[in-house]
Each structure stands twice: as structure tokens, then as C-alpha cells.
PDB file of C-alpha atoms in Angstrom:
ATOM      1  CA  MET S   1      -0.224  -0.254  -0.131  1.00 57.00           C
ATOM      2  CA  ASP S   2       1.451   3.451  -1.057  1.00 61.00           C
ATOM      3  CA  LEU S   3       0.681   6.872  -0.006  1.00 67.00           C
ATOM      4  CA  ALA S   4      -1.719   7.445  -1.994  1.00 69.00           C
ATOM      5  CA  ASP S   5      -3.724   4.445  -0.993  1.00 67.00           C
ATOM      6  CA  VAL S   6      -3.447   6.217   2.203  1.00 68.00           C
ATOM      7  CA  TRP S   7      -4.452   9.050   1.501  1.00 73.00           C
ATOM      8  CA  GLN S   8      -7.889   7.345  -0.556  1.00 74.00           C
ATOM      9  CA  GLN S   9      -8.875   4.851   2.627  1.00 71.00           C
ATOM     10  CA  VAL S  10      -7.858   8.180   4.808  1.00 75.00           C
ATOM     11  CA  THR S  11     -10.246  10.137   2.903  1.00 76.00           C
ATOM     12  CA  ALA S  12     -13.508   7.583   1.402  1.00 78.00           C
ATOM     13  CA  THR S  13     -16.252   7.407   3.361  1.00 84.00           C
ATOM     14  CA  ARG S  14     -17.150   4.277   4.049  1.00 83.00           C
ATOM     15  CA  PRO S  15     -20.785   2.425   4.015  1.00 85.00           C
ATOM     16  CA  ALA S  16     -22.262   1.563   7.076  1.00 86.00           C
ATOM     17  CA  PRO S  17     -21.358  -1.359   8.332  1.00 91.00           C
ATOM     18  CA  PRO S  18     -23.541  -4.145   9.205  1.00 92.00           C
ATOM     19  CA  ASP S  19     -25.611  -4.247  12.310  1.00 92.00           C
ATOM     20  CA  TRP S  20     -24.252  -7.739  14.175  1.00 94.00           C
ATOM     21  CA  LEU S  21     -20.600  -5.975  13.528  1.00 95.00           C
ATOM     22  CA  VAL S  22     -21.365  -3.127  15.748  1.00 95.00           C
ATOM     23  CA  LEU S  23     -23.047  -4.540  18.499  1.00 96.00           C
ATOM     24  CA  THR S  24     -20.732  -7.010  18.977  1.00 97.00           C
ATOM     25  CA  MET S  25     -18.214  -3.985  19.155  1.00 97.00           C
ATOM     26  CA  ALA S  26     -20.424  -2.458  21.631  1.00 97.00           C
ATOM     27  CA  ALA S  27     -20.348  -5.801  23.671  1.00 98.00           C
ATOM     28  CA  VAL S  28     -17.256  -6.368  23.518  1.00 98.00           C
ATOM     29  CA  ALA S  29     -16.521  -2.688  25.195  1.00 98.00           C
ATOM     30  CA  LEU S  30     -18.828  -3.183  27.409  1.00 98.00           C
ATOM     31  CA  THR S  31     -17.442  -6.209  28.793  1.00 97.00           C
ATOM     32  CA  ALA S  32     -14.276  -4.772  28.514  1.00 97.00           C
ATOM     33  CA  VAL S  33     -15.987  -2.087  30.852  1.00 97.00           C
ATOM     34  CA  VAL S  34     -17.581  -4.181  33.433  1.00 97.00           C
ATOM     35  CA  LEU S  35     -15.586  -7.406  33.899  1.00 96.00           C
ATOM     36  CA  ARG S  36     -13.255  -6.041  37.161  1.00 95.00           C
ATOM     37  CA  PRO S  37      -9.987  -8.430  35.638  1.00 95.00           C
ATOM     38  CA  VAL S  38     -10.626  -6.640  32.348  1.00 96.00           C
ATOM     39  CA  TRP S  39     -11.334  -3.435  33.890  1.00 97.00           C
ATOM     40  CA  ARG S  40      -7.621  -3.122  35.154  1.00 94.00           C
ATOM     41  CA  VAL S  41      -5.836  -3.264  32.358  1.00 94.00           C
ATOM     42  CA  SER S  42      -8.736  -1.594  29.594  1.00 96.00           C
ATOM     43  CA  ARG S  43      -8.508   1.212  31.948  1.00 96.00           C
ATOM     44  CA  ALA S  44      -5.463   2.430  31.306  1.00 96.00           C
ATOM     45  CA  VAL S  45      -6.775   3.620  27.654  1.00 96.00           C
ATOM     46  CA  VAL S  46      -9.446   5.445  29.764  1.00 97.00           C
ATOM     47  CA  THR S  47      -6.095   6.933  31.741  1.00 97.00           C
ATOM     48  CA  ILE S  48      -4.520   8.133  28.359  1.00 97.00           C
ATOM     49  CA  ALA S  49      -7.480   9.608  27.119  1.00 97.00           C
ATOM     50  CA  HIS S  50      -7.218  11.399  31.258  1.00 97.00           C
ATOM     51  CA  GLU S  51      -4.237  12.356  30.916  1.00 97.00           C
ATOM     52  CA  GLY S  52      -4.504  13.694  27.678  1.00 97.00           C
ATOM     53  CA  GLY S  53      -7.722  16.411  28.069  1.00 97.00           C
ATOM     54  CA  HIS S  54      -5.922  17.829  30.934  1.00 97.00           C
ATOM     55  CA  GLY S  55      -2.346  18.267  28.511  1.00 97.00           C
ATOM     56  CA  LEU S  56      -4.281  19.674  25.333  1.00 97.00           C
ATOM     57  CA  ALA S  57      -6.641  21.715  27.757  1.00 97.00           C
ATOM     58  CA  ALA S  58      -3.580  23.596  29.183  1.00 96.00           C
ATOM     59  CA  LEU S  59      -2.293  24.354  25.248  1.00 96.00           C
ATOM     60  CA  LEU S  60      -5.206  25.631  24.504  1.00 96.00           C
ATOM     61  CA  THR S  61      -5.105  27.851  27.812  1.00 95.00           C
ATOM     62  CA  ARG S  62      -2.094  28.992  27.322  1.00 94.00           C
ATOM     63  CA  ARG S  63       0.080  26.832  30.234  1.00 94.00           C
ATOM     64  CA  ARG S  64       3.188  25.564  30.166  1.00 94.00           C
ATOM     65  CA  LEU S  65       2.843  21.504  29.720  1.00 94.00           C
ATOM     66  CA  SER S  66       5.774  20.267  32.116  1.00 93.00           C
ATOM     67  CA  GLY S  67       4.802  16.491  31.122  1.00 95.00           C
ATOM     68  CA  ILE S  68       2.809  13.697  31.605  1.00 97.00           C
ATOM     69  CA  ARG S  69       3.192  10.462  32.850  1.00 97.00           C
ATOM     70  CA  LEU S  70       1.551   7.439  33.097  1.00 97.00           C
ATOM     71  CA  HIS S  71       1.428   4.990  35.922  1.00 95.00           C
ATOM     72  CA  SER S  72       1.421   0.828  35.362  1.00 94.00           C
ATOM     73  CA  ASP S  73      -1.944   0.842  38.193  1.00 93.00           C
ATOM     74  CA  THR S  74      -3.694   3.258  34.792  1.00 92.00           C
ATOM     75  CA  SER S  75      -3.322   5.901  37.482  1.00 93.00           C
ATOM     76  CA  GLY S  76      -1.640   9.129  35.800  1.00 95.00           C
ATOM     77  CA  LEU S  77      -0.417  13.041  36.029  1.00 95.00           C
ATOM     78  CA  THR S  78      -0.862  15.864  33.910  1.00 96.00           C
ATOM     79  CA  LEU S  79       1.942  18.721  35.197  1.00 94.00           C
ATOM     80  CA  SER S  80       1.190  22.495  33.848  1.00 94.00           C
ATOM     81  CA  TYR S  81       2.498  25.976  34.898  1.00 92.00           C
ATOM     82  CA  GLY S  82       0.004  28.926  35.164  1.00 91.00           C
ATOM     83  CA  ARG S  83      -1.541  30.825  37.356  1.00 90.00           C
ATOM     84  CA  PRO S  84      -3.118  28.758  40.088  1.00 90.00           C
ATOM     85  CA  THR S  85      -6.415  30.028  39.713  1.00 91.00           C
ATOM     86  CA  GLY S  86      -8.446  31.619  36.544  1.00 94.00           C
ATOM     87  CA  PRO S  87     -10.411  29.760  33.775  1.00 95.00           C
ATOM     88  CA  GLY S  88      -7.354  28.882  32.025  1.00 95.00           C
ATOM     89  CA  MET S  89      -6.601  26.765  35.715  1.00 96.00           C
ATOM     90  CA  ILE S  90     -10.680  25.165  35.699  1.00 97.00           C
ATOM     91  CA  LEU S  91     -10.681  24.275  32.284  1.00 97.00           C
ATOM     92  CA  THR S  92      -7.643  22.211  32.897  1.00 97.00           C
ATOM     93  CA  ALA S  93      -8.811  21.115  35.710  1.00 96.00           C
ATOM     94  CA  ALA S  94     -12.121  19.757  34.123  1.00 97.00           C
ATOM     95  CA  ALA S  95     -10.436  17.980  31.668  1.00 97.00           C
ATOM     96  CA  GLY S  96      -9.565  14.867  32.491  1.00 97.00           C
ATOM     97  CA  TYR S  97     -13.291  13.253  33.613  1.00 97.00           C
ATOM     98  CA  THR S  98     -14.665  14.794  30.726  1.00 98.00           C
ATOM     99  CA  ALA S  99     -12.345  14.026  27.755  1.00 98.00           C
ATOM    100  CA  PRO S 100     -13.036  10.322  27.623  1.00 97.00           C
ATOM    101  CA  PRO S 101     -16.588  10.657  27.165  1.00 98.00           C
ATOM    102  CA  LEU S 102     -16.024  13.631  25.043  1.00 98.00           C
ATOM    103  CA  LEU S 103     -13.598  11.739  22.712  1.00 98.00           C
ATOM    104  CA  GLY S 104     -15.866   9.012  22.230  1.00 98.00           C
ATOM    105  CA  LEU S 105     -18.784  11.514  21.215  1.00 98.00           C
ATOM    106  CA  GLY S 106     -16.540  13.400  18.736  1.00 97.00           C
ATOM    107  CA  GLY S 107     -15.402   9.727  17.121  1.00 97.00           C
ATOM    108  CA  ALA S 108     -19.453   8.641  17.295  1.00 97.00           C
ATOM    109  CA  ALA S 109     -20.337  11.858  14.705  1.00 96.00           C
ATOM    110  CA  LEU S 110     -17.414  10.805  12.511  1.00 96.00           C
ATOM    111  CA  LEU S 111     -18.281   7.146  12.153  1.00 96.00           C
ATOM    112  CA  ALA S 112     -21.749   7.914  11.806  1.00 94.00           C
ATOM    113  CA  ALA S 113     -20.707  10.113   8.928  1.00 93.00           C
ATOM    114  CA  GLY S 114     -18.732   7.040   7.418  1.00 93.00           C
ATOM    115  CA  ARG S 115     -15.430   8.881   8.215  1.00 93.00           C
ATOM    116  CA  THR S 116     -13.633   5.434   9.676  1.00 94.00           C
ATOM    117  CA  GLY S 117     -10.309   6.854   8.364  1.00 92.00           C
ATOM    118  CA  TRP S 118     -10.746  10.459   9.608  1.00 94.00           C
ATOM    119  CA  PHE S 119     -11.285   8.313  12.988  1.00 96.00           C
ATOM    120  CA  LEU S 120      -8.600   6.277  12.843  1.00 95.00           C
ATOM    121  CA  TRP S 121      -5.634   8.657  12.178  1.00 94.00           C
ATOM    122  CA  ILE S 122      -6.658  11.318  13.895  1.00 96.00           C
ATOM    123  CA  ALA S 123      -6.443   9.091  17.306  1.00 96.00           C
ATOM    124  CA  ILE S 124      -2.780   8.558  15.727  1.00 96.00           C
ATOM    125  CA  ALA S 125      -2.252  12.152  15.212  1.00 96.00           C
ATOM    126  CA  LEU S 126      -3.428  12.837  19.470  1.00 96.00           C
ATOM    127  CA  LEU S 127      -1.178   9.347  20.364  1.00 97.00           C
ATOM    128  CA  VAL S 128       1.390  11.024  18.405  1.00 97.00           C
ATOM    129  CA  GLY S 129       1.521  14.636  19.919  1.00 95.00           C
ATOM    130  CA  MET S 130       0.959  13.291  23.462  1.00 96.00           C
ATOM    131  CA  LEU S 131       3.544  11.147  23.074  1.00 97.00           C
ATOM    132  CA  LEU S 132       5.963  13.859  23.076  1.00 95.00           C
ATOM    133  CA  ARG S 133       4.984  14.671  26.575  1.00 95.00           C
ATOM    134  CA  ILE S 134       5.081  11.971  28.348  1.00 97.00           C
ATOM    135  CA  ARG S 135       7.805  12.213  30.878  1.00 95.00           C
ATOM    136  CA  ASN S 136       7.725   8.063  32.214  1.00 96.00           C
ATOM    137  CA  ALA S 137       9.025   5.199  30.251  1.00 97.00           C
ATOM    138  CA  PHE S 138       5.818   3.283  31.242  1.00 96.00           C
ATOM    139  CA  GLY S 139       3.872   6.078  29.559  1.00 96.00           C
ATOM    140  CA  VAL S 140       6.225   5.533  26.411  1.00 97.00           C
ATOM    141  CA  LEU S 141       5.446   2.603  26.410  1.00 97.00           C
ATOM    142  CA  ALA S 142       2.218   2.240  26.791  1.00 96.00           C
ATOM    143  CA  VAL S 143       0.839   5.729  23.943  1.00 97.00           C
ATOM    144  CA  VAL S 144       3.461   3.711  21.683  1.00 97.00           C
ATOM    145  CA  ALA S 145       1.538   0.453  22.341  1.00 97.00           C
ATOM    146  CA  THR S 146      -1.612   2.125  21.631  1.00 97.00           C
ATOM    147  CA  GLY S 147      -0.429   4.417  19.016  1.00 96.00           C
ATOM    148  CA  ALA S 148       1.358   1.504  16.746  1.00 96.00           C
ATOM    149  CA  LEU S 149      -2.373  -0.750  17.101  1.00 96.00           C
ATOM    150  CA  PHE S 150      -4.399   1.993  15.377  1.00 96.00           C
ATOM    151  CA  GLY S 151      -1.841   2.558  13.046  1.00 94.00           C
ATOM    152  CA  LEU S 152      -1.397  -1.522  12.060  1.00 95.00           C
ATOM    153  CA  VAL S 153      -4.824  -1.571  11.995  1.00 95.00           C
ATOM    154  CA  SER S 154      -5.732   1.416   9.444  1.00 90.00           C
ATOM    155  CA  TRP S 155      -2.699   0.050   7.095  1.00 88.00           C
ATOM    156  CA  TYR S 156      -3.203  -3.323   6.769  1.00 89.00           C
ATOM    157  CA  GLY S 157      -6.720  -3.450   8.342  1.00 89.00           C
ATOM    158  CA  ASP S 158      -9.833  -4.193   5.191  1.00 89.00           C
ATOM    159  CA  ASP S 159     -12.355  -2.055   5.529  1.00 90.00           C
ATOM    160  CA  ARG S 160     -14.313  -4.870   7.843  1.00 93.00           C
ATOM    161  CA  VAL S 161     -10.953  -4.787   9.971  1.00 95.00           C
ATOM    162  CA  GLN S 162     -10.900  -0.851  10.163  1.00 95.00           C
ATOM    163  CA  ALA S 163     -14.828  -0.700  11.259  1.00 95.00           C
ATOM    164  CA  GLY S 164     -14.791  -3.637  14.049  1.00 96.00           C
ATOM    165  CA  PHE S 165     -11.586  -1.919  15.980  1.00 97.00           C
ATOM    166  CA  ALA S 166     -12.997   1.729  15.292  1.00 97.00           C
ATOM    167  CA  TYR S 167     -16.195   1.189  16.461  1.00 97.00           C
ATOM    168  CA  LEU S 168     -15.646  -1.281  19.436  1.00 98.00           C
ATOM    169  CA  GLY S 169     -12.786   2.097  20.216  1.00 97.00           C
ATOM    170  CA  VAL S 170     -15.711   4.596  20.520  1.00 98.00           C
ATOM    171  CA  TRP S 171     -18.010   2.487  22.039  1.00 98.00           C
ATOM    172  CA  PHE S 172     -15.140   1.699  24.818  1.00 98.00           C
ATOM    173  CA  LEU S 173     -14.722   5.369  25.125  1.00 98.00           C
ATOM    174  CA  LEU S 174     -18.539   6.055  25.743  1.00 98.00           C
ATOM    175  CA  LEU S 175     -18.677   3.047  28.036  1.00 97.00           C
ATOM    176  CA  ALA S 176     -15.705   4.125  30.410  1.00 97.00           C
ATOM    177  CA  GLY S 177     -16.407   7.749  30.364  1.00 96.00           C
ATOM    178  CA  VAL S 178     -18.812   6.381  33.321  1.00 97.00           C
ATOM    179  CA  ARG S 179     -17.477   3.974  35.066  1.00 97.00           C
ATOM    180  CA  PRO S 180     -14.327   6.302  36.737  1.00 97.00           C
ATOM    181  CA  VAL S 181     -17.145   9.333  37.561  1.00 97.00           C
ATOM    182  CA  LEU S 182     -18.387   6.608  39.405  1.00 96.00           C
ATOM    183  CA  GLU S 183     -14.966   5.213  40.678  1.00 96.00           C
ATOM    184  CA  LEU S 184     -14.225   8.736  41.386  1.00 95.00           C
ATOM    185  CA  GLN S 185     -17.256   9.427  44.097  1.00 94.00           C
ATOM    186  CA  GLN S 186     -16.616   6.087  46.179  1.00 93.00           C
ATOM    187  CA  MET S 187     -12.778   6.766  47.032  1.00 92.00           C
ATOM    188  CA  ARG S 188     -13.919  10.825  47.864  1.00 90.00           C
ATOM    189  CA  ARG S 189     -16.818   8.863  50.294  1.00 89.00           C
ATOM    190  CA  ALA S 190     -13.594   6.753  51.402  1.00 88.00           C
ATOM    191  CA  GLY S 191     -11.859   9.497  52.145  1.00 84.00           C
ATOM    192  CA  ARG S 192      -8.911   7.569  49.877  1.00 83.00           C
ATOM    193  CA  SER S 193      -8.839  10.684  46.760  1.00 80.00           C
ATOM    194  CA  PRO S 194      -8.959  14.099  48.529  1.00 80.00           C
ATOM    195  CA  GLU S 195      -6.742  15.819  45.317  1.00 86.00           C
ATOM    196  CA  SER S 196      -9.197  14.378  42.827  1.00 93.00           C
ATOM    197  CA  ASP S 197      -9.871  16.830  40.233  1.00 94.00           C
ATOM    198  CA  ALA S 198     -13.884  17.870  42.190  1.00 95.00           C
ATOM    199  CA  ASP S 199     -11.283  18.544  44.741  1.00 94.00           C
ATOM    200  CA  GLN S 200      -9.270  20.957  43.272  1.00 95.00           C
ATOM    201  CA  LEU S 201     -12.094  21.860  41.570  1.00 96.00           C
ATOM    202  CA  ALA S 202     -14.426  23.095  44.184  1.00 96.00           C
ATOM    203  CA  ARG S 203     -11.134  24.916  45.510  1.00 95.00           C
ATOM    204  CA  LEU S 204     -10.874  27.012  42.491  1.00 95.00           C
ATOM    205  CA  THR S 205     -14.333  27.189  42.361  1.00 96.00           C
ATOM    206  CA  GLY S 206     -16.272  27.063  45.320  1.00 94.00           C
ATOM    207  CA  VAL S 207     -18.639  25.034  43.875  1.00 95.00           C
ATOM    208  CA  GLY S 208     -19.022  21.769  45.866  1.00 94.00           C
ATOM    209  CA  ALA S 209     -16.914  18.596  44.512  1.00 95.00           C
ATOM    210  CA  VAL S 210     -20.483  16.476  44.880  1.00 96.00           C
ATOM    211  CA  LEU S 211     -21.760  18.954  41.832  1.00 97.00           C
ATOM    212  CA  TRP S 212     -18.764  18.570  40.047  1.00 97.00           C
ATOM    213  CA  VAL S 213     -18.624  14.631  40.231  1.00 97.00           C
ATOM    214  CA  THR S 214     -22.487  15.041  39.142  1.00 97.00           C
ATOM    215  CA  LEU S 215     -21.149  17.203  35.950  1.00 97.00           C
ATOM    216  CA  PHE S 216     -18.806  14.864  35.047  1.00 98.00           C
ATOM    217  CA  LEU S 217     -21.062  12.237  35.418  1.00 98.00           C
ATOM    218  CA  VAL S 218     -23.671  13.882  33.141  1.00 98.00           C
ATOM    219  CA  VAL S 219     -21.423  14.674  30.228  1.00 98.00           C
ATOM    220  CA  ALA S 220     -20.322  11.080  30.059  1.00 98.00           C
ATOM    221  CA  LEU S 221     -24.213   9.474  30.244  1.00 98.00           C
ATOM    222  CA  ALA S 222     -24.964  12.251  27.463  1.00 98.00           C
ATOM    223  CA  CYS S 223     -21.767  11.220  25.706  1.00 98.00           C
ATOM    224  CA  LEU S 224     -22.649   7.883  26.040  1.00 98.00           C
ATOM    225  CA  LEU S 225     -26.719   8.334  24.423  1.00 97.00           C
ATOM    226  CA  ALA S 226     -25.886  10.677  21.839  1.00 97.00           C
ATOM    227  CA  GLY S 227     -23.170   8.611  20.407  1.00 97.00           C
ATOM    228  CA  GLY S 228     -24.878   5.100  21.549  1.00 96.00           C
ATOM    229  CA  SER S 229     -27.846   6.773  19.438  1.00 95.00           C
ATOM    230  CA  TRP S 230     -25.289   7.692  16.060  1.00 95.00           C
ATOM    231  CA  LEU S 231     -23.669   4.573  15.805  1.00 94.00           C
ATOM    232  CA  LEU S 232     -27.035   2.717  15.862  1.00 91.00           C
ATOM    233  CA  HIS S 233     -27.883   4.593  13.348  1.00 80.00           C
ATOM    234  CA  TRP S 234     -30.883   5.842  15.134  1.00 57.00           C
ATOM    235  CA  ARG S 235     -30.243   9.527  14.049  1.00 45.00           C
ATOM    236  CA  SER S 236     -32.061  10.970  10.935  1.00 44.00           C
ATOM    237  CA  VAL S 237     -30.268  10.896   7.425  1.00 44.00           C
TER     238      VAL S 237
END
């Protein structure tokens, strides 16, 4: 496959995949979110999106992004410098838990429009950009492995393989956007997350942390409802 073929695959509008493929990928994604042993591994993908959201928001609000770390326990840390208060800091803190479902929603819009190639290569571009900001070995390994998987599917996969992989990824982002928010509130109730994003936002804004958790959950559920309806072709065309 040469570059002209790749560009054609990226820009081509693909027909909607069969319903059985869309539903099968939804079931696989749900399994990856619900089953605890699988979630311990698959949650790393959510962490990449979460920390990437912090990093992108920091750059967009003109904060200085120092670096991103991803850890083997699926936790992560994004460090940025700038004003310790104000809209930039608030948006940066709020971007973590909202990033996975919003990315899933954007992916669902692309897939509903038949732009499977755009979804795959935009994901690769975002991962490459994030790799430049990773500051630990495990983080590099996690992002390179994820990007390599996207690259292999995009380069070598036929239309059916690319569609299945893309739908799996989008379903996973939409479904996995909910569980971390619920886990966050559980940890807060147990007193095990005093420096969570919600607590930082509470100190920055004076709005209670529970309300921020509620906002994260509303965003995740709204994206799941809207994105899921697009993937299932319920919207009018």
C-alpha cells in the first residue's frame, strides 16, 4: 500500500457496517468496562484519554505543559504551570474526566458520517502529540503500543477490520466514560482521594466537589446517549 492508497482510505466515505458488527463491538466494549479483571487493563486506555485531556486543555489555555506521566496501576499525572487560579486552571482540571466521553462522542460523529479513516488517523495524530509530552518509561510504552495498534489496523486492515476496530474504540470511550466517575465518588466517600480533580475544582470555584462529580457524570451519560444513538443509526439522515 503506498501513500496515495492510504490517503484515499483516510478520506473515503465508508458505507455503514452491518448491525451485527456494531452490536458485537458494543458488547465487547461493555465487557471490557464491566468485568473487573479486564477493566484493570483496559482502564489504561481511559487514563491516556484522561491525561491527554488535561494536557490539551492546558495547551489551549496557554498554560505551560511540563509533562504527562502514566503509571502501571492505571493512574496518571499531568503537570502544567501558569496562574494557579482562573479559567485556564479550571478548564484544565475539568478536562480529565470529560475527555474520554467527549472523544467518544466526536468519534461517533465521524463514524456515523462514514469517516472511519479520519477517526483512526486523528487518533494516531493525538497519540503522537501526547507521546512528545510523556515523561516516564511506562507512559511511553503505553502510548506507543496504543498508537502502533491504531497504525497497524489503519495500514493493513481491510474495511471490515477497520470498521470493527473503530467501533470498538468509540463504544469503549463512550461506555468507559461513566465508570471512572463512579469510582471517583466511591474513593471520595472513603476519604482516599482528597486531591481529586473534583476537589481541586471545588477549591478553585467554590462549587462543591459533589456537584463537579455530578457534572462529570452528566457529561458522560449525555455523550453515551447521543453517541450510542449515532452508532446505532437512530438519528435521521
